[in-house]
């Protein structure tokens, strides 16, 4: 177990070796402690990463051998997104090699902490769903479960964000422009992916009709493997990412005829399939390329799952069903269902019923959102053109479902048929991907108690009536290795001084800290670390925004994708209210506060971008207003990503989790912030509800309308103007947005926001929750002024987050859905 048995000396030698042979000798030649240049850090980072990779790869091989030998059941996690962040620090912590490598670098005069700041984030995801996938991989390896993650090897990850004149500017993310030390290409496991073409039907001698698909194009999928290292475990699993290539990358005939550009046209076309991550979350882009991306990914992954199984078991579908579970991370990989059914029918001549039973037994589906605009639909026209055989299969599945299930439960109920059908009839016929998932999967789960309850009661009530045991809950979690041990080393050290060192594997043991929540000495130590972390973040803030902030102010943090339902604009309205009060009374006795935002807006989401602009404009004004005595600062940190989260979270005092009740499926930033001792101000939404249950009402600030109240407000016809007219302060700050107060010489520049919460109908009920939010913020301000009380709250938040370990989530999946056994 634990430490990978490699000595400091040996590591020094390996680093030196990689430096010489892979970097050339320019850097290696300067190996005396006084001549390390900033620019050398990248070379040292690469060499150190490669040295560590040697250790990881040998562990990977032993893991594989062990898993093959014991032939145990394994899970295949299919996700279009993985937000891995940086790998070096995390891998070192998980291998228990951090201190060893620190020493191994001494002869070079290089600080490991500096190297951990090198390298791009692996930002192959948008937000919560992608980061959840990354946490789950960490937990699966930590708990020694056999698991393979499948994804896409995007050439461009999530765009880089900067601000120009306060507006978001997007730039491409070239995370592996010069290669990445963490991945291994496996061309020997390439897969072929047929697309387009037509289907012909052939009647066999026994009268059965056989479908023959003649594809129009074939792509190739090349796998790149990234090793996933468990924490203090014997397991290194694999994340396999597919890259698109042409079958015939270069056309020599065309080339020889002088058509140099067309000669590699095929490759440009095929490579476009893994070119870029779609930057929309919660909004279906409906683009053909995205559809092909999904199919490409599913086809490669399903073939790979089958090939890996057959390599040891031959063609044995019973064994396959016993050994295999495929988890669909939202509906994005749904076509995997049709692909497996197609392969079983067409390539292995299995009977329909046997093939379908097999599909039902292997697939499970996780729903991550209730937002209607995020529920994927693809037109049958597009399906027909790109995947004609799959559409045929889909119709068959739907027919069987409607006739054998719906019609039996609700005879001759045509409304019910229309409602549950996988096909939505309308001007354009659409395939409802979530319906196909629910019809197929043996288990469907939501990601927090309330969310799963709403999946049952509001999203799929009829499916729940049809199959009462199918819909279930697995509350999300986060890995405490990255989100406490690695990102907050000082707090981790303090914790390890007081309780067993096992806490990163056994987060529930943090409850022991509760006993010390009232201990003045411990409170001081805990809050001193928080302050040190704030000093570090204050430096980063200055560097990133040019704004000086005091580490003695409250650091109030909202970090997540920019969305109306997440209500960054509610936070913004509170800031305006505070500013207004300060202008009216500069001696207002509030504790100084720094409002910290981090958020990317989808490039096509206009209002989200207007909200960023408004926050930046208001920040400009407030940060330069000397009359308010530095009581208020507002900073919007550019390019929010995993790496930035790792810096912000340890320094946060307040965690803003203020979505409209019923809209945030779970949230996971809420868990990370609370684990690091930030106090949540939040609505009763998603996992906030479970966080409140764990920490107790005294240690969280809950405000706003509940799910039930939100429903009632809507049912009675919500009128935001009532709040605007009733609340003078609200009226004043909204009217500010029409003036040129924040945009001198340019009135109305911030009006879009006002318009959306008034004439636009305030779809996310910001005005309905405003008053209660402001009151809750006042209570929070009071609490902060009582140092001992705040320290106690912060300690209890850290102490009581045990439930939100992603190891617990994984155990829930294993017990209720996957039924795996550890292989250690
Ligand atoms: C079709 C476009 C699209 C893309 C991404 C639709 C929906 C998505 C995701 C489902 C968005 C997402 O990341 N959802 C988040 O998932 C997290 C992990 O379960 C939850 O914690 C968040 O509440 C949820 O918004």
Tab-separated table of C-alpha atoms and ligand atoms in Angstrom, residues 81 126-130 132 280-285 290 330 332 367-369 373-376 447 476 565-566 663-668, ligand 1:
chain	number	residue	atom	x	y	z
A	81	UNK	CA	-16.732	15.796	-19.890
A	126	UNK	CA	-17.831	22.747	-18.500
A	127	UNK	CA	-18.664	22.647	-14.828
A	128	UNK	CA	-20.227	20.484	-12.151
A	129	UNK	CA	-20.878	17.408	-14.243
A	130	UNK	CA	-17.312	17.222	-15.565
A	132	UNK	CA	-17.948	15.241	-10.605
A	280	UNK	CA	-22.753	25.116	-23.350
A	281	UNK	CA	-23.911	23.684	-20.134
A	282	UNK	CA	-27.594	23.370	-19.471
A	283	UNK	CA	-28.368	24.292	-23.050
A	284	UNK	CA	-28.763	21.912	-25.916
A	285	UNK	CA	-26.758	23.249	-28.898
A	290	UNK	CA	-22.159	17.626	-31.466
A	330	UNK	CA	-26.343	12.530	-18.168
A	332	UNK	CA	-24.887	12.921	-23.612
A	367	UNK	CA	-29.730	12.775	-14.413
A	368	UNK	CA	-27.975	16.070	-13.560
A	369	UNK	CA	-30.563	18.668	-14.357
A	373	UNK	CA	-33.756	23.575	-22.003
A	374	UNK	CA	-31.029	21.141	-20.946
A	375	UNK	CA	-33.006	17.990	-21.729
A	376	UNK	CA	-31.480	16.772	-24.946
A	447	UNK	CA	-27.686	13.698	-7.561
A	476	UNK	CA	-22.925	13.876	-5.056
A	565	UNK	CA	-30.777	30.133	-12.238
A	566	UNK	CA	-27.597	30.320	-10.118
A	663	UNK	CA	-33.113	24.517	-9.995
A	664	UNK	CA	-29.638	23.446	-8.813
A	665	UNK	CA	-29.601	19.657	-9.007
A	666	UNK	CA	-26.943	19.365	-6.323
A	667	UNK	CA	-23.996	21.706	-6.558
A	668	UNK	CA	-20.577	20.493	-5.473
B	1	LIG	C1	-26.900	19.538	-23.612
B	1	LIG	C2	-26.072	20.552	-22.977
B	1	LIG	C3	-25.811	20.257	-21.554
B	1	LIG	C4	-24.517	20.220	-21.110
B	1	LIG	C5	-24.242	19.951	-19.797
B	1	LIG	C6	-26.841	20.032	-20.665
B	1	LIG	C7	-26.568	19.762	-19.364
B	1	LIG	C8	-25.273	19.712	-18.911
B	1	LIG	C9	-24.973	19.352	-17.493
B	1	LIG	C10	-26.018	18.408	-16.969
B	1	LIG	C11	-24.797	20.535	-16.643
B	1	LIG	C12	-24.193	20.232	-15.303
B	1	LIG	O1	-23.005	20.276	-15.144
B	1	LIG	N1	-25.036	19.975	-14.287
B	1	LIG	C13	-24.559	19.978	-12.930
B	1	LIG	O2	-24.171	18.687	-12.523
B	1	LIG	C14	-23.572	18.728	-11.237
B	1	LIG	C15	-23.088	17.334	-10.912
B	1	LIG	O3	-24.134	16.487	-10.677
B	1	LIG	C16	-24.549	19.254	-10.201
B	1	LIG	O4	-23.887	19.367	-8.971
B	1	LIG	C17	-25.091	20.605	-10.628
B	1	LIG	O5	-26.104	21.027	-9.730
B	1	LIG	C18	-25.640	20.527	-12.021
B	1	LIG	O6	-26.044	21.803	-12.492
